[in-house]
Every structure is written in structure tokens, then in C-alpha cells.
PDB file of C-alpha atoms in Angstrom:
ATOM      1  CA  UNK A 104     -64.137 -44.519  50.257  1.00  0.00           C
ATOM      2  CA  UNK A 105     -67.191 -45.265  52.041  1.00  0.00           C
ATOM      3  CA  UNK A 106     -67.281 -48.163  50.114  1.00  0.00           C
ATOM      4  CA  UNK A 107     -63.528 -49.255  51.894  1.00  0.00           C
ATOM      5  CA  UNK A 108     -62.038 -48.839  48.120  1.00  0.00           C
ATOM      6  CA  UNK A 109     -59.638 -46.298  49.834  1.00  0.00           C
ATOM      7  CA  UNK A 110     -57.039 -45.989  46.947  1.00  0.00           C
ATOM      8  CA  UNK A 111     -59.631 -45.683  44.604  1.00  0.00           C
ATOM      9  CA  UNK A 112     -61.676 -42.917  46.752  1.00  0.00           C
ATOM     10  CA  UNK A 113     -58.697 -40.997  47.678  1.00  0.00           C
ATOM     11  CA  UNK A 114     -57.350 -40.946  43.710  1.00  0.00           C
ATOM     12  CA  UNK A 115     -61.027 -39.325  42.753  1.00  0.00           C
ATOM     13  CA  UNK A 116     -61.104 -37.116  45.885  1.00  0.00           C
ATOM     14  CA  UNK A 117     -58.134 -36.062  44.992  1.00  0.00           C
ATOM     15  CA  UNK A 118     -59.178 -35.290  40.948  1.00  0.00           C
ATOM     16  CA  UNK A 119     -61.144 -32.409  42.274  1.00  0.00           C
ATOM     17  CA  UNK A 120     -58.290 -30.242  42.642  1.00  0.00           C
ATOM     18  CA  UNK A 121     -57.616 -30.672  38.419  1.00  0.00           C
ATOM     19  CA  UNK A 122     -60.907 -30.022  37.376  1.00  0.00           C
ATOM     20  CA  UNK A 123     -60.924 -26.305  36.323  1.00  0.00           C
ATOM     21  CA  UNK A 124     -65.333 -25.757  37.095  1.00  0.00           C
ATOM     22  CA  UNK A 125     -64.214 -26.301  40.894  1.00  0.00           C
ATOM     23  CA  UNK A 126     -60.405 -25.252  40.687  1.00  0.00           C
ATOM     24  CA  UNK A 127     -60.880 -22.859  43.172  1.00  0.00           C
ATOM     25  CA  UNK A 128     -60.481 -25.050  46.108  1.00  0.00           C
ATOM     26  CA  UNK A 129     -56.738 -25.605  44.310  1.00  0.00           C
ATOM     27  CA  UNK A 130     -54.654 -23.277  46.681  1.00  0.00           C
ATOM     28  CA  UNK A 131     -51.486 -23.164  45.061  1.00  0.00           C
ATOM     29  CA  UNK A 132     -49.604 -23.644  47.849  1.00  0.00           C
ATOM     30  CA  UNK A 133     -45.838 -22.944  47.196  1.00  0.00           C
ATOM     31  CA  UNK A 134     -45.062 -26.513  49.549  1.00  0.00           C
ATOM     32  CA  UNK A 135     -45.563 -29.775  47.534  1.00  0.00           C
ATOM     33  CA  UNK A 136     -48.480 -31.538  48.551  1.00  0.00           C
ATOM     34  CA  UNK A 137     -47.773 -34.633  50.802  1.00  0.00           C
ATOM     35  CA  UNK A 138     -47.484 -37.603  49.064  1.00  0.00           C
ATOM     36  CA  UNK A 139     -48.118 -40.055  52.152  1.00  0.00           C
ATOM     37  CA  UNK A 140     -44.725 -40.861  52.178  1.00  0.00           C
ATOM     38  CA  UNK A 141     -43.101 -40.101  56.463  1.00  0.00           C
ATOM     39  CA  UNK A 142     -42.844 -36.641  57.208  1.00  0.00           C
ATOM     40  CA  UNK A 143     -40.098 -37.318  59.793  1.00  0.00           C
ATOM     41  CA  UNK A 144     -40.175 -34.202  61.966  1.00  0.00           C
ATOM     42  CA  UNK A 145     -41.742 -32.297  59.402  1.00  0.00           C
ATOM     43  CA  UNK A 146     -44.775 -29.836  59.430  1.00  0.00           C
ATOM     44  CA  UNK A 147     -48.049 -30.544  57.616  1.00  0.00           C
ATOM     45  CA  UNK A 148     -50.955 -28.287  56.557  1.00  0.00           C
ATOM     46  CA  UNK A 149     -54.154 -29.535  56.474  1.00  0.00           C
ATOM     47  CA  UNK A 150     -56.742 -26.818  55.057  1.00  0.00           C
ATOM     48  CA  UNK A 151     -60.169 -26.398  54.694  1.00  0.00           C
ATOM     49  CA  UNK A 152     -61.150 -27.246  51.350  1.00  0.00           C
ATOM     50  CA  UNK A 153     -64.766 -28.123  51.094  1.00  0.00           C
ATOM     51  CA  UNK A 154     -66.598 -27.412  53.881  1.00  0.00           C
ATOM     52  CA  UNK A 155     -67.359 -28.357  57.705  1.00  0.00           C
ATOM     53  CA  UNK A 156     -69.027 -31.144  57.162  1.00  0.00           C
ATOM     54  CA  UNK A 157     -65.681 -32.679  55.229  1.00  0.00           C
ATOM     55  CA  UNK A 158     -63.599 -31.125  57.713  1.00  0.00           C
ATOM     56  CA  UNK A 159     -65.363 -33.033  60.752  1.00  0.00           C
ATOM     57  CA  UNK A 160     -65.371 -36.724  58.033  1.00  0.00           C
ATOM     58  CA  UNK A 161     -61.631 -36.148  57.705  1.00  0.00           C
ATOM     59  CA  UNK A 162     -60.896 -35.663  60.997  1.00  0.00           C
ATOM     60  CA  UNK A 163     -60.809 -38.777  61.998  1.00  0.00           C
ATOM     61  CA  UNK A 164     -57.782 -39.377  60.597  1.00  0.00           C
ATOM     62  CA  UNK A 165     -55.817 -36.427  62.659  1.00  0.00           C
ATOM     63  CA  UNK A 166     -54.299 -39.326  65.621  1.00  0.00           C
ATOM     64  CA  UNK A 167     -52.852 -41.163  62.578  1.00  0.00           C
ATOM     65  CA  UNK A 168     -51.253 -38.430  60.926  1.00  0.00           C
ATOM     66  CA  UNK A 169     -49.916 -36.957  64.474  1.00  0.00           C
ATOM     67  CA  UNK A 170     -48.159 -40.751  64.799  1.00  0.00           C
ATOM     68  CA  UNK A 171     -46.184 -39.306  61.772  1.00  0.00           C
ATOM     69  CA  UNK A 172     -45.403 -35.945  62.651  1.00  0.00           C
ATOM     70  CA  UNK A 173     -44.875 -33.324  65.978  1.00  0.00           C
ATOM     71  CA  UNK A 174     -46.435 -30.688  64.263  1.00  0.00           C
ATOM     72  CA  UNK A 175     -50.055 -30.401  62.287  1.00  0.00           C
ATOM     73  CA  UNK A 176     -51.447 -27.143  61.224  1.00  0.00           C
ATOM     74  CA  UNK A 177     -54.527 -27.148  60.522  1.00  0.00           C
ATOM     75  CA  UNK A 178     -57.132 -24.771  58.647  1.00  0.00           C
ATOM     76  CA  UNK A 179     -61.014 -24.914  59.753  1.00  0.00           C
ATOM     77  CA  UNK A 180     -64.099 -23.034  60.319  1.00  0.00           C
ATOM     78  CA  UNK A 181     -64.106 -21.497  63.647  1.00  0.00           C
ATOM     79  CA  UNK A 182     -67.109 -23.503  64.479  1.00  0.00           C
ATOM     80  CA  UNK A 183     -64.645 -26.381  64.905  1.00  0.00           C
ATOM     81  CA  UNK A 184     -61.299 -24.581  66.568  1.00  0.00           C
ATOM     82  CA  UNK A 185     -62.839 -26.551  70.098  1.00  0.00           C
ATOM     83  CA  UNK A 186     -63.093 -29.995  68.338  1.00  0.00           C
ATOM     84  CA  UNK A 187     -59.541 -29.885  67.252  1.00  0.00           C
TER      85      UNK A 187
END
């Protein structure tokens, strides 16, 4: 990602979740995860899954996902309720 290879980046970000040595981030949440398509009035979750440091990278990309949505949950550390 870092790179700008964003398809790439997000496809091995995302490879994390099927590896069972770190499946424990895998929540096994009974919603499907979003697959990027609109969520046209819908609700999305976005949890904590690695730690604050991720949390504060990924946030960045919070005012694009509200554009798509009138609700966003989100899951963080404390530490970060005031920054979001």
C-alpha cells in the first residue's frame, strides 16, 4: 500500500485474517464483511484489529467511507474515542 499498489496491499492485508498462527484477529462476525461495493443507507463496523497504531493509519479513510454511508460504528482503543 505504501507503495500506492492499493489492490495488491489491500488483497495481502486482507490474507491475515486466513492465516490460522494470527487467526485470532478473525472475529467471526455473523454480518458479511463489506465487499466495497455501496452500502446505501446501510451500517458498517469498523473494529479494531491490530492495534492503535493501524487504527490511527486507517483512519484516514473514515470521510470517504462516511460519503457512502449515514452510519459508521466503529471499534478503538479508548486512547482514540476523542480523535474519532
Amino acid at each position: 500500500m505504501l507503495r500506492g499498489d492499493l489492490l495488491q496491499g489491500w488483497e495481502e492485508y486482507e490474507w491475515r485474517l486466513k492465516c490460522d498462527d494470527i487467526n485470532s484477529e478473525n472475529r467471526n462476525f455473523p454480518q458479511p464483511a463489506w465487499d466495497g461495493t455501496h452500502l446505501n443507507g446501510k451500517s458498517i463496523l469498523i473494529w479494531a484489529g491490530q492495534g492503535i497504531g493501524d487504527d490511527v493509519m486507517f483512519a484516514g479513510i473514515l470521510p470517504t467511507l462516511s460519503q457512502m454511508t449515514e452510519r459508521i460504528i466503529i471499534e478503538c482503543n479508548l486512547r482514540l474515542v476523542p480523535l474519532f
